[in-house]
Amino acid sequence: MRAARLIRMVLLLQSRSAMTAAELARELEVSERTVTRDAQALSEAGVPVYAERGRAGGYRLIGGYRTGLTGLARGEAEALFLSGAPGALREMGLEDAASAARLKVSAALLPSLRDASRTAAQRFHLDAPGWFHEPRTPELLPAVADAVWDDRRIDARYRSRDTEVVRELEPYGLVLKAGVWYLCARVAGQGAFRVYRIDRFTAVEAGRERFERDEQFDLPGFWEERAEQFARSILRAEVGIRLSKEGARRLPHAVDPLAAREALASAGPADDEGRVTVTLPVESEEVAHTQLTALGPEVEVLTPESLRARFSDDARRLARLYGT
């Protein structure tokens, strides 16, 4: 355990000019005191780790030291070949580069690990698009991907509802969500980041000017926050419902999972029939009718009265269809 951590510490310092104790502790998931002890152990073992004191201090390797401890274990090699999504790489125009990289990695592996790419591919496959949707690669995706890799500003024409707008964008990152590509970018000269659907771009032209990337920008964190904001923004209405135990179990599969979890968490105690009453945020009455119908008799709509009337009418029509 400690030996593996010491190797990771050396490789981290080898890949960067210097790191603070706090940065190393975060990467290695240990305390700063453990980092100090590990650095001393490496120094005693002959690894030239130098500690600089002070506010701007940290740890670094002296004299361009390079370790030979870069061999991969089988599990690490197989995980490496799983790190890419073949379909996504192909859509971004990076399939040839990825193939060349895999060949180079394979050539550098020990002979006993040369089959890592094959064994990984036989066990895991990533199919990103959702069910029942024909995946379509946006025509302008490769051009946008090139600009993202190169930190190059783009002049983009974007279809927004019934109009088209022209923007000079700083493209920070691409996200593939359920088969749909999105660009996280900000308008040149402005601070706020926005999300654009790639298939709504009608023209993209990369300029010669590069932008200075904000190193504090966290693409996964930004996307998670924006996705949650979007999910909440479309839940503009509320319905009151009573749920059986089975209905409560199935609710997160019928409606927005986050809305369902929050509604159930705020529910009061069950009544004499074992049902709980909750207030559920929904997109609209029409959407709620479609979603809650899937729960059948496990849900009773209480409010609004217009939605309850729709379910009452459904019940009468079903009774006529199936009889008593």
PDB file of C-alpha atoms in Angstrom:
ATOM      1  CA  MET A   1       0.000   0.000   0.000  1.00  0.00           C
ATOM      2  CA  ARG A   2       2.649   2.494   1.033  1.00  0.00           C
ATOM      3  CA  ALA A   3       5.006   1.378  -1.742  1.00  0.00           C
ATOM      4  CA  ALA A   4       2.328   2.098  -4.349  1.00  0.00           C
ATOM      5  CA  ARG A   5       1.709   5.512  -2.778  1.00  0.00           C
ATOM      6  CA  LEU A   6       5.422   6.372  -2.847  1.00  0.00           C
ATOM      7  CA  ILE A   7       5.583   5.458  -6.534  1.00  0.00           C
ATOM      8  CA  ARG A   8       2.545   7.657  -7.230  1.00  0.00           C
ATOM      9  CA  MET A   9       4.193  10.516  -5.368  1.00  0.00           C
ATOM     10  CA  VAL A  10       7.367  10.248  -7.443  1.00  0.00           C
ATOM     11  CA  LEU A  11       5.360  10.098 -10.694  1.00  0.00           C
ATOM     12  CA  LEU A  12       3.299  13.130  -9.676  1.00  0.00           C
ATOM     13  CA  LEU A  13       6.432  15.160  -8.947  1.00  0.00           C
ATOM     14  CA  GLN A  14       7.976  13.899 -12.160  1.00  0.00           C
ATOM     15  CA  SER A  15       5.024  15.177 -14.188  1.00  0.00           C
ATOM     16  CA  ARG A  16       4.983  18.644 -12.585  1.00  0.00           C
ATOM     17  CA  SER A  17       7.659  21.158 -11.711  1.00  0.00           C
ATOM     18  CA  ALA A  18       6.567  21.370  -8.069  1.00  0.00           C
ATOM     19  CA  MET A  19       3.618  20.531  -5.811  1.00  0.00           C
ATOM     20  CA  THR A  20       2.607  21.764  -2.381  1.00  0.00           C
ATOM     21  CA  ALA A  21       2.017  19.383   0.497  1.00  0.00           C
ATOM     22  CA  ALA A  22      -1.717  20.168   0.299  1.00  0.00           C
ATOM     23  CA  GLU A  23      -1.825  19.303  -3.423  1.00  0.00           C
ATOM     24  CA  LEU A  24       0.016  16.029  -2.861  1.00  0.00           C
ATOM     25  CA  ALA A  25      -2.205  15.158   0.087  1.00  0.00           C
ATOM     26  CA  ARG A  26      -5.304  15.732  -2.052  1.00  0.00           C
ATOM     27  CA  GLU A  27      -3.987  13.642  -4.960  1.00  0.00           C
ATOM     28  CA  LEU A  28      -2.794  10.805  -2.718  1.00  0.00           C
ATOM     29  CA  GLU A  29      -5.804  11.014  -0.362  1.00  0.00           C
ATOM     30  CA  VAL A  30      -3.655  11.217   2.765  1.00  0.00           C
ATOM     31  CA  SER A  31      -2.796  13.879   5.350  1.00  0.00           C
ATOM     32  CA  GLU A  32      -0.078  16.483   4.834  1.00  0.00           C
ATOM     33  CA  ARG A  33       1.829  14.876   7.727  1.00  0.00           C
ATOM     34  CA  THR A  34       1.874  11.595   5.777  1.00  0.00           C
ATOM     35  CA  VAL A  35       3.175  13.479   2.733  1.00  0.00           C
ATOM     36  CA  THR A  36       6.031  14.844   4.822  1.00  0.00           C
ATOM     37  CA  ARG A  37       6.920  11.355   6.097  1.00  0.00           C
ATOM     38  CA  ASP A  38       6.726   9.886   2.584  1.00  0.00           C
ATOM     39  CA  ALA A  39       8.992  12.600   1.189  1.00  0.00           C
ATOM     40  CA  GLN A  40      11.554  11.869   3.895  1.00  0.00           C
ATOM     41  CA  ALA A  41      11.355   8.132   3.126  1.00  0.00           C
ATOM     42  CA  LEU A  42      11.958   8.785  -0.582  1.00  0.00           C
ATOM     43  CA  SER A  43      14.920  11.017   0.196  1.00  0.00           C
ATOM     44  CA  GLU A  44      16.450   8.351   2.439  1.00  0.00           C
ATOM     45  CA  ALA A  45      15.975   5.814  -0.381  1.00  0.00           C
ATOM     46  CA  GLY A  46      18.013   7.993  -2.762  1.00  0.00           C
ATOM     47  CA  VAL A  47      15.219   9.771  -4.621  1.00  0.00           C
ATOM     48  CA  PRO A  48      16.210  13.474  -4.769  1.00  0.00           C
ATOM     49  CA  VAL A  49      13.047  15.034  -3.332  1.00  0.00           C
ATOM     50  CA  TYR A  50      13.655  18.636  -2.289  1.00  0.00           C
ATOM     51  CA  ALA A  51      11.341  20.486   0.119  1.00  0.00           C
ATOM     52  CA  GLU A  52      11.023  24.264  -0.190  1.00  0.00           C
ATOM     53  CA  ARG A  53       9.639  26.031   2.860  1.00  0.00           C
ATOM     54  CA  GLY A  54       7.440  29.120   2.941  1.00  0.00           C
ATOM     55  CA  ARG A  55       4.045  30.118   1.580  1.00  0.00           C
ATOM     56  CA  ALA A  56       5.033  29.397  -2.043  1.00  0.00           C
ATOM     57  CA  GLY A  57       7.044  26.309  -1.115  1.00  0.00           C
ATOM     58  CA  GLY A  58       6.435  22.687  -1.845  1.00  0.00           C
ATOM     59  CA  TYR A  59       8.161  19.557  -3.107  1.00  0.00           C
ATOM     60  CA  ARG A  60      10.061  18.957  -6.329  1.00  0.00           C
ATOM     61  CA  LEU A  61      12.586  16.587  -7.853  1.00  0.00           C
ATOM     62  CA  ILE A  62      16.124  17.878  -8.258  1.00  0.00           C
ATOM     63  CA  GLY A  63      18.088  17.815 -11.496  1.00  0.00           C
ATOM     64  CA  GLY A  64      15.454  16.485 -13.867  1.00  0.00           C
ATOM     65  CA  TYR A  65      15.292  13.148 -12.038  1.00  0.00           C
ATOM     66  CA  ARG A  66      13.360  10.491 -13.969  1.00  0.00           C
ATOM     67  CA  THR A  67      12.222   7.232 -12.479  1.00  0.00           C
ATOM     68  CA  GLY A  68      12.091   3.940 -14.284  1.00  0.00           C
ATOM     69  CA  LEU A  69       9.020   2.882 -12.276  1.00  0.00           C
ATOM     70  CA  THR A  70       6.606   3.510 -15.161  1.00  0.00           C
ATOM     71  CA  GLY A  71       5.716  -0.101 -15.953  1.00  0.00           C
ATOM     72  CA  LEU A  72       2.025  -0.921 -15.999  1.00  0.00           C
ATOM     73  CA  ALA A  73       0.329  -3.769 -14.198  1.00  0.00           C
ATOM     74  CA  ARG A  74      -2.248  -5.773 -16.169  1.00  0.00           C
ATOM     75  CA  GLY A  75      -5.200  -4.047 -14.522  1.00  0.00           C
ATOM     76  CA  GLU A  76      -3.713  -0.625 -15.216  1.00  0.00           C
ATOM     77  CA  ALA A  77      -3.022  -1.480 -18.862  1.00  0.00           C
ATOM     78  CA  GLU A  78      -6.576  -2.784 -19.393  1.00  0.00           C
ATOM     79  CA  ALA A  79      -8.058   0.303 -17.709  1.00  0.00           C
ATOM     80  CA  LEU A  80      -5.998   2.493 -20.042  1.00  0.00           C
ATOM     81  CA  PHE A  81      -7.615   0.920 -23.100  1.00  0.00           C
ATOM     82  CA  LEU A  82     -11.051   1.498 -21.562  1.00  0.00           C
ATOM     83  CA  SER A  83     -10.477   5.210 -21.034  1.00  0.00           C
ATOM     84  CA  GLY A  84     -11.780   6.284 -24.428  1.00  0.00           C
ATOM     85  CA  ALA A  85     -15.188   6.055 -26.084  1.00  0.00           C
ATOM     86  CA  PRO A  86     -14.548   4.790 -29.644  1.00  0.00           C
ATOM     87  CA  GLY A  87     -17.751   6.248 -31.064  1.00  0.00           C
ATOM     88  CA  ALA A  88     -17.138   9.651 -29.506  1.00  0.00           C
ATOM     89  CA  LEU A  89     -13.535   9.743 -30.737  1.00  0.00           C
ATOM     90  CA  ARG A  90     -14.707   8.874 -34.245  1.00  0.00           C
ATOM     91  CA  GLU A  91     -17.348  11.624 -34.224  1.00  0.00           C
ATOM     92  CA  MET A  92     -14.770  14.226 -33.129  1.00  0.00           C
ATOM     93  CA  GLY A  93     -12.428  13.175 -35.929  1.00  0.00           C
ATOM     94  CA  LEU A  94      -9.877  11.708 -33.515  1.00  0.00           C
ATOM     95  CA  GLU A  95     -10.153   8.027 -34.411  1.00  0.00           C
ATOM     96  CA  ASP A  96      -6.833   7.913 -36.309  1.00  0.00           C
ATOM     97  CA  ALA A  97      -4.965   9.718 -33.522  1.00  0.00           C
ATOM     98  CA  ALA A  98      -6.462   7.431 -30.884  1.00  0.00           C
ATOM     99  CA  SER A  99      -5.606   4.322 -32.914  1.00  0.00           C
ATOM    100  CA  ALA A 100      -2.002   5.479 -33.315  1.00  0.00           C
ATOM    101  CA  ALA A 101      -1.759   6.189 -29.581  1.00  0.00           C
ATOM    102  CA  ARG A 102      -3.078   2.730 -28.705  1.00  0.00           C
ATOM    103  CA  LEU A 103      -0.527   1.131 -31.026  1.00  0.00           C
ATOM    104  CA  LYS A 104       2.307   3.078 -29.412  1.00  0.00           C
ATOM    105  CA  VAL A 105       1.145   2.144 -25.914  1.00  0.00           C
ATOM    106  CA  SER A 106       0.831  -1.511 -26.932  1.00  0.00           C
ATOM    107  CA  ALA A 107       4.341  -1.488 -28.350  1.00  0.00           C
ATOM    108  CA  ALA A 108       5.708  -0.077 -25.101  1.00  0.00           C
ATOM    109  CA  LEU A 109       4.039  -2.712 -22.913  1.00  0.00           C
ATOM    110  CA  LEU A 110       5.707  -5.850 -21.676  1.00  0.00           C
ATOM    111  CA  PRO A 111       5.062  -8.857 -23.951  1.00  0.00           C
ATOM    112  CA  SER A 112       2.858 -10.423 -21.295  1.00  0.00           C
ATOM    113  CA  LEU A 113       0.547  -7.387 -21.446  1.00  0.00           C
ATOM    114  CA  ARG A 114       0.288  -6.945 -25.214  1.00  0.00           C
ATOM    115  CA  ASP A 115      -3.194  -8.496 -25.221  1.00  0.00           C
ATOM    116  CA  ALA A 116      -4.571  -5.855 -22.801  1.00  0.00           C
ATOM    117  CA  SER A 117      -6.493  -3.986 -25.517  1.00  0.00           C
ATOM    118  CA  ARG A 118      -8.172  -7.203 -26.705  1.00  0.00           C
ATOM    119  CA  THR A 119      -9.077  -8.474 -23.240  1.00  0.00           C
ATOM    120  CA  ALA A 120     -10.521  -5.073 -22.265  1.00  0.00           C
ATOM    121  CA  ALA A 121     -12.595  -4.815 -25.458  1.00  0.00           C
ATOM    122  CA  GLN A 122     -14.004  -8.315 -24.892  1.00  0.00           C
ATOM    123  CA  ARG A 123     -15.307  -7.364 -21.454  1.00  0.00           C
ATOM    124  CA  PHE A 124     -16.509  -3.750 -21.679  1.00  0.00           C
ATOM    125  CA  HIS A 125     -18.159  -1.658 -24.364  1.00  0.00           C
ATOM    126  CA  LEU A 126     -19.554   1.883 -24.087  1.00  0.00           C
ATOM    127  CA  ASP A 127     -22.685   2.658 -26.135  1.00  0.00           C
ATOM    128  CA  ALA A 128     -23.424   6.304 -25.349  1.00  0.00           C
ATOM    129  CA  PRO A 129     -26.676   7.090 -27.250  1.00  0.00           C
ATOM    130  CA  GLY A 130     -29.997   6.408 -25.559  1.00  0.00           C
ATOM    131  CA  TRP A 131     -32.414   3.695 -26.644  1.00  0.00           C
ATOM    132  CA  PHE A 132     -34.780   4.289 -29.564  1.00  0.00           C
ATOM    133  CA  HIS A 133     -32.848   7.300 -30.841  1.00  0.00           C
ATOM    134  CA  GLU A 134     -30.981   7.254 -34.132  1.00  0.00           C
ATOM    135  CA  PRO A 135     -27.510   8.686 -33.351  1.00  0.00           C
ATOM    136  CA  ARG A 136     -26.548  11.516 -35.691  1.00  0.00           C
ATOM    137  CA  THR A 137     -23.109  13.067 -35.730  1.00  0.00           C
ATOM    138  CA  PRO A 138     -23.311  16.873 -36.006  1.00  0.00           C
ATOM    139  CA  GLU A 139     -21.537  17.920 -39.184  1.00  0.00           C
ATOM    140  CA  LEU A 140     -19.636  20.733 -37.464  1.00  0.00           C
ATOM    141  CA  LEU A 141     -18.467  18.664 -34.468  1.00  0.00           C
ATOM    142  CA  PRO A 142     -14.912  17.985 -35.768  1.00  0.00           C
ATOM    143  CA  ALA A 143     -14.351  21.713 -36.378  1.00  0.00           C
ATOM    144  CA  VAL A 144     -15.540  22.557 -32.876  1.00  0.00           C
ATOM    145  CA  ALA A 145     -13.423  19.750 -31.379  1.00  0.00           C
ATOM    146  CA  ASP A 146     -10.310  21.079 -33.153  1.00  0.00           C
ATOM    147  CA  ALA A 147     -10.929  24.527 -31.666  1.00  0.00           C
ATOM    148  CA  VAL A 148     -11.423  23.043 -28.186  1.00  0.00           C
ATOM    149  CA  TRP A 149      -8.119  21.165 -28.380  1.00  0.00           C
ATOM    150  CA  ASP A 150      -6.290  24.237 -29.690  1.00  0.00           C
ATOM    151  CA  ASP A 151      -7.842  26.841 -27.331  1.00  0.00           C
ATOM    152  CA  ARG A 152      -8.826  28.790 -30.432  1.00  0.00           C
ATOM    153  CA  ARG A 153     -11.745  31.206 -30.622  1.00  0.00           C
ATOM    154  CA  ILE A 154     -14.530  30.452 -33.081  1.00  0.00           C
ATOM    155  CA  ASP A 155     -17.052  32.590 -34.932  1.00  0.00           C
ATOM    156  CA  ALA A 156     -20.266  30.612 -34.673  1.00  0.00           C
ATOM    157  CA  ARG A 157     -23.759  30.974 -36.069  1.00  0.00           C
ATOM    158  CA  TYR A 158     -26.246  29.371 -33.681  1.00  0.00           C
ATOM    159  CA  ARG A 159     -29.919  28.536 -34.167  1.00  0.00           C
ATOM    160  CA  SER A 160     -31.868  29.651 -31.096  1.00  0.00           C
ATOM    161  CA  ARG A 161     -35.574  28.899 -31.373  1.00  0.00           C
ATOM    162  CA  ASP A 162     -36.786  30.779 -34.479  1.00  0.00           C
ATOM    163  CA  THR A 163     -33.756  33.021 -34.922  1.00  0.00           C
ATOM    164  CA  GLU A 164     -30.031  32.698 -35.609  1.00  0.00           C
ATOM    165  CA  VAL A 165     -27.425  34.543 -33.600  1.00  0.00           C
ATOM    166  CA  VAL A 166     -23.738  35.110 -34.306  1.00  0.00           C
ATOM    167  CA  ARG A 167     -21.261  34.787 -31.459  1.00  0.00           C
ATOM    168  CA  GLU A 168     -17.505  34.832 -31.012  1.00  0.00           C
ATOM    169  CA  LEU A 169     -16.971  31.989 -28.558  1.00  0.00           C
ATOM    170  CA  GLU A 170     -14.167  30.662 -26.403  1.00  0.00           C
ATOM    171  CA  PRO A 171     -14.781  26.869 -26.607  1.00  0.00           C
ATOM    172  CA  TYR A 172     -13.738  25.248 -23.319  1.00  0.00           C
ATOM    173  CA  GLY A 173     -15.051  21.701 -23.471  1.00  0.00           C
ATOM    174  CA  LEU A 174     -17.321  19.139 -25.119  1.00  0.00           C
ATOM    175  CA  VAL A 175     -19.860  16.933 -23.355  1.00  0.00           C
ATOM    176  CA  LEU A 176     -21.643  13.891 -24.798  1.00  0.00           C
ATOM    177  CA  LYS A 177     -24.949  13.387 -22.962  1.00  0.00           C
ATOM    178  CA  ALA A 178     -27.309  10.579 -24.014  1.00  0.00           C
ATOM    179  CA  GLY A 179     -26.064  10.730 -27.606  1.00  0.00           C
ATOM    180  CA  VAL A 180     -26.258  14.543 -27.855  1.00  0.00           C
ATOM    181  CA  TRP A 181     -23.120  16.701 -28.083  1.00  0.00           C
ATOM    182  CA  TYR A 182     -22.887  19.981 -26.146  1.00  0.00           C
ATOM    183  CA  LEU A 183     -20.264  22.732 -26.112  1.00  0.00           C
ATOM    184  CA  CYS A 184     -19.395  24.531 -22.878  1.00  0.00           C
ATOM    185  CA  ALA A 185     -18.095  27.957 -23.865  1.00  0.00           C
ATOM    186  CA  ARG A 186     -18.213  31.604 -23.026  1.00  0.00           C
ATOM    187  CA  VAL A 187     -18.772  34.589 -25.277  1.00  0.00           C
ATOM    188  CA  ALA A 188     -15.465  36.371 -25.933  1.00  0.00           C
ATOM    189  CA  GLY A 189     -15.008  39.230 -23.510  1.00  0.00           C
ATOM    190  CA  GLN A 190     -17.665  37.966 -21.098  1.00  0.00           C
ATOM    191  CA  GLY A 191     -17.217  35.935 -17.932  1.00  0.00           C
ATOM    192  CA  ALA A 192     -20.279  33.685 -17.868  1.00  0.00           C
ATOM    193  CA  PHE A 193     -20.082  30.154 -19.277  1.00  0.00           C
ATOM    194  CA  ARG A 194     -22.958  28.850 -21.407  1.00  0.00           C
ATOM    195  CA  VAL A 195     -23.997  25.549 -22.963  1.00  0.00           C
ATOM    196  CA  TYR A 196     -24.700  25.130 -26.691  1.00  0.00           C
ATOM    197  CA  ARG A 197     -26.062  22.111 -28.546  1.00  0.00           C
ATOM    198  CA  ILE A 198     -23.628  21.280 -31.335  1.00  0.00           C
ATOM    199  CA  ASP A 199     -26.397  20.244 -33.741  1.00  0.00           C
ATOM    200  CA  ARG A 200     -27.801  23.790 -33.564  1.00  0.00           C
ATOM    201  CA  PHE A 201     -24.662  25.372 -34.983  1.00  0.00           C
ATOM    202  CA  THR A 202     -25.229  26.278 -38.627  1.00  0.00           C
ATOM    203  CA  ALA A 203     -21.713  27.648 -39.251  1.00  0.00           C
ATOM    204  CA  VAL A 204     -18.410  27.503 -37.374  1.00  0.00           C
ATOM    205  CA  GLU A 205     -15.141  29.152 -38.354  1.00  0.00           C
ATOM    206  CA  ALA A 206     -12.019  28.965 -36.226  1.00  0.00           C
ATOM    207  CA  GLY A 207     -10.077  32.209 -36.008  1.00  0.00           C
ATOM    208  CA  ARG A 208      -6.352  32.650 -35.666  1.00  0.00           C
ATOM    209  CA  GLU A 209      -6.590  34.089 -32.181  1.00  0.00           C
ATOM    210  CA  ARG A 210      -6.179  31.802 -29.183  1.00  0.00           C
ATOM    211  CA  PHE A 211      -7.810  32.566 -25.848  1.00  0.00           C
ATOM    212  CA  GLU A 212      -6.193  32.274 -22.446  1.00  0.00           C
ATOM    213  CA  ARG A 213      -7.909  29.395 -20.692  1.00  0.00           C
ATOM    214  CA  ASP A 214      -9.169  29.923 -17.157  1.00  0.00           C
ATOM    215  CA  GLU A 215      -7.306  27.156 -15.318  1.00  0.00           C
ATOM    216  CA  GLN A 216      -9.924  27.217 -12.548  1.00  0.00           C
ATOM    217  CA  PHE A 217     -12.637  26.034 -14.954  1.00  0.00           C
ATOM    218  CA  ASP A 218     -13.796  22.527 -13.991  1.00  0.00           C
ATOM    219  CA  LEU A 219     -15.701  20.940 -16.886  1.00  0.00           C
ATOM    220  CA  PRO A 220     -17.237  17.972 -14.964  1.00  0.00           C
ATOM    221  CA  GLY A 221     -18.228  20.216 -12.057  1.00  0.00           C
ATOM    222  CA  PHE A 222     -19.679  22.892 -14.340  1.00  0.00           C
ATOM    223  CA  TRP A 223     -21.698  20.341 -16.310  1.00  0.00           C
ATOM    224  CA  GLU A 224     -23.077  18.664 -13.183  1.00  0.00           C
ATOM    225  CA  GLU A 225     -24.201  22.016 -11.779  1.00  0.00           C
ATOM    226  CA  ARG A 226     -25.711  23.204 -15.082  1.00  0.00           C
ATOM    227  CA  ALA A 227     -27.513  19.894 -15.666  1.00  0.00           C
ATOM    228  CA  GLU A 228     -29.107  20.102 -12.209  1.00  0.00           C
ATOM    229  CA  GLN A 229     -30.124  23.729 -12.841  1.00  0.00           C
ATOM    230  CA  PHE A 230     -31.724  22.732 -16.142  1.00  0.00           C
ATOM    231  CA  ALA A 231     -33.616  19.851 -14.555  1.00  0.00           C
ATOM    232  CA  ARG A 232     -34.981  22.160 -11.867  1.00  0.00           C
ATOM    233  CA  SER A 233     -35.814  24.978 -14.301  1.00  0.00           C
ATOM    234  CA  ILE A 234     -38.274  22.888 -16.292  1.00  0.00           C
ATOM    235  CA  LEU A 235     -40.191  21.748 -13.182  1.00  0.00           C
ATOM    236  CA  ARG A 236     -42.526  24.753 -13.119  1.00  0.00           C
ATOM    237  CA  ALA A 237     -45.688  23.149 -11.688  1.00  0.00           C
ATOM    238  CA  GLU A 238     -46.643  21.046  -8.661  1.00  0.00           C
ATOM    239  CA  VAL A 239     -49.092  18.196  -8.111  1.00  0.00           C
ATOM    240  CA  GLY A 240     -50.294  16.608  -4.898  1.00  0.00           C
ATOM    241  CA  ILE A 241     -50.414  12.796  -4.928  1.00  0.00           C
ATOM    242  CA  ARG A 242     -50.948   9.814  -2.617  1.00  0.00           C
ATOM    243  CA  LEU A 243     -48.677   6.863  -3.152  1.00  0.00           C
ATOM    244  CA  SER A 244     -48.807   3.243  -2.084  1.00  0.00           C
ATOM    245  CA  LYS A 245     -45.567   1.637  -0.945  1.00  0.00           C
ATOM    246  CA  GLU A 246     -45.098   0.204  -4.445  1.00  0.00           C
ATOM    247  CA  GLY A 247     -45.918   3.590  -5.989  1.00  0.00           C
ATOM    248  CA  ALA A 248     -43.266   5.282  -3.855  1.00  0.00           C
ATOM    249  CA  ARG A 249     -40.741   2.684  -4.966  1.00  0.00           C
ATOM    250  CA  ARG A 250     -41.559   3.203  -8.647  1.00  0.00           C
ATOM    251  CA  LEU A 251     -41.928   6.988  -8.578  1.00  0.00           C
ATOM    252  CA  PRO A 252     -38.236   7.788  -9.369  1.00  0.00           C
ATOM    253  CA  HIS A 253     -38.524   5.603 -12.479  1.00  0.00           C
ATOM    254  CA  ALA A 254     -41.628   7.421 -13.736  1.00  0.00           C
ATOM    255  CA  VAL A 255     -40.737  11.090 -13.153  1.00  0.00           C
ATOM    256  CA  ASP A 256     -37.584  13.192 -12.727  1.00  0.00           C
ATOM    257  CA  PRO A 257     -35.491  11.172 -10.208  1.00  0.00           C
ATOM    258  CA  LEU A 258     -34.250  14.228  -8.298  1.00  0.00           C
ATOM    259  CA  ALA A 259     -37.778  15.643  -7.949  1.00  0.00           C
ATOM    260  CA  ALA A 260     -39.060  12.235  -6.827  1.00  0.00           C
ATOM    261  CA  ARG A 261     -36.349  11.784  -4.188  1.00  0.00           C
ATOM    262  CA  GLU A 262     -36.905  15.257  -2.743  1.00  0.00           C
ATOM    263  CA  ALA A 263     -40.689  14.795  -2.694  1.00  0.00           C
ATOM    264  CA  LEU A 264     -40.451  11.444  -0.929  1.00  0.00           C
ATOM    265  CA  ALA A 265     -37.899  12.787   1.558  1.00  0.00           C
ATOM    266  CA  SER A 266     -40.368  15.489   2.669  1.00  0.00           C
ATOM    267  CA  ALA A 267     -43.350  13.116   2.918  1.00  0.00           C
ATOM    268  CA  GLY A 268     -45.169  12.766   6.225  1.00  0.00           C
ATOM    269  CA  PRO A 269     -46.040   9.459   7.910  1.00  0.00           C
ATOM    270  CA  ALA A 270     -48.109   6.890   6.027  1.00  0.00           C
ATOM    271  CA  ASP A 271     -51.891   6.840   6.544  1.00  0.00           C
ATOM    272  CA  ASP A 272     -54.024   3.867   7.639  1.00  0.00           C
ATOM    273  CA  GLU A 273     -53.844   2.410   4.116  1.00  0.00           C
ATOM    274  CA  GLY A 274     -50.045   2.650   4.091  1.00  0.00           C
ATOM    275  CA  ARG A 275     -50.047   5.518   1.567  1.00  0.00           C
ATOM    276  CA  VAL A 276     -47.989   8.699   1.807  1.00  0.00           C
ATOM    277  CA  THR A 277     -48.984  12.138   0.528  1.00  0.00           C
ATOM    278  CA  VAL A 278     -46.329  14.201  -1.294  1.00  0.00           C
ATOM    279  CA  THR A 279     -46.053  17.379  -3.321  1.00  0.00           C
ATOM    280  CA  LEU A 280     -44.232  16.613  -6.575  1.00  0.00           C
ATOM    281  CA  PRO A 281     -42.626  19.233  -8.871  1.00  0.00           C
ATOM    282  CA  VAL A 282     -43.460  18.516 -12.533  1.00  0.00           C
ATOM    283  CA  GLU A 283     -42.842  20.094 -15.910  1.00  0.00           C
ATOM    284  CA  SER A 284     -46.545  20.611 -16.691  1.00  0.00           C
ATOM    285  CA  GLU A 285     -49.950  19.079 -16.069  1.00  0.00           C
ATOM    286  CA  GLU A 286     -49.773  17.367 -19.457  1.00  0.00           C
ATOM    287  CA  VAL A 287     -46.391  15.794 -18.697  1.00  0.00           C
ATOM    288  CA  ALA A 288     -47.513  14.788 -15.205  1.00  0.00           C
ATOM    289  CA  HIS A 289     -50.548  13.022 -16.676  1.00  0.00           C
ATOM    290  CA  THR A 290     -48.329  11.019 -19.029  1.00  0.00           C
ATOM    291  CA  GLN A 291     -45.740  10.144 -16.386  1.00  0.00           C
ATOM    292  CA  LEU A 292     -48.053   9.287 -13.490  1.00  0.00           C
ATOM    293  CA  THR A 293     -50.282   7.133 -15.684  1.00  0.00           C
ATOM    294  CA  ALA A 294     -47.435   4.624 -15.680  1.00  0.00           C
ATOM    295  CA  LEU A 295     -48.018   4.051 -11.936  1.00  0.00           C
ATOM    296  CA  GLY A 296     -51.626   2.942 -12.441  1.00  0.00           C
ATOM    297  CA  PRO A 297     -53.532   2.313  -9.179  1.00  0.00           C
ATOM    298  CA  GLU A 298     -50.377   2.855  -7.099  1.00  0.00           C
ATOM    299  CA  VAL A 299     -50.938   6.652  -7.286  1.00  0.00           C
ATOM    300  CA  GLU A 300     -53.927   8.888  -6.551  1.00  0.00           C
ATOM    301  CA  VAL A 301     -53.838  12.470  -7.834  1.00  0.00           C
ATOM    302  CA  LEU A 302     -55.189  14.955  -5.286  1.00  0.00           C
ATOM    303  CA  THR A 303     -54.393  18.339  -6.841  1.00  0.00           C
ATOM    304  CA  PRO A 304     -54.847  20.188  -9.084  1.00  0.00           C
ATOM    305  CA  GLU A 305     -58.506  19.378  -9.571  1.00  0.00           C
ATOM    306  CA  SER A 306     -58.176  19.505 -13.366  1.00  0.00           C
ATOM    307  CA  LEU A 307     -55.516  16.758 -13.327  1.00  0.00           C
ATOM    308  CA  ARG A 308     -57.557  14.662 -10.877  1.00  0.00           C
ATOM    309  CA  ALA A 309     -60.508  14.973 -13.272  1.00  0.00           C
ATOM    310  CA  ARG A 310     -58.375  13.650 -16.129  1.00  0.00           C
ATOM    311  CA  PHE A 311     -57.403  10.574 -14.111  1.00  0.00           C
ATOM    312  CA  SER A 312     -61.026  10.096 -13.054  1.00  0.00           C
ATOM    313  CA  ASP A 313     -62.053  10.138 -16.696  1.00  0.00           C
ATOM    314  CA  ASP A 314     -59.260   7.631 -17.512  1.00  0.00           C
ATOM    315  CA  ALA A 315     -60.569   5.324 -14.772  1.00  0.00           C
ATOM    316  CA  ARG A 316     -64.117   5.405 -16.151  1.00  0.00           C
ATOM    317  CA  ARG A 317     -62.895   4.655 -19.680  1.00  0.00           C
ATOM    318  CA  LEU A 318     -60.781   1.745 -18.415  1.00  0.00           C
ATOM    319  CA  ALA A 319     -63.751   0.377 -16.486  1.00  0.00           C
ATOM    320  CA  ARG A 320     -65.846   0.440 -19.666  1.00  0.00           C
ATOM    321  CA  LEU A 321     -63.054  -1.347 -21.567  1.00  0.00           C
ATOM    322  CA  TYR A 322     -62.424  -4.099 -19.043  1.00  0.00           C
ATOM    323  CA  GLY A 323     -65.739  -4.365 -17.233  1.00  0.00           C
ATOM    324  CA  THR A 324     -66.187  -5.212 -13.557  1.00  0.00           C
TER     325      THR A 324
END
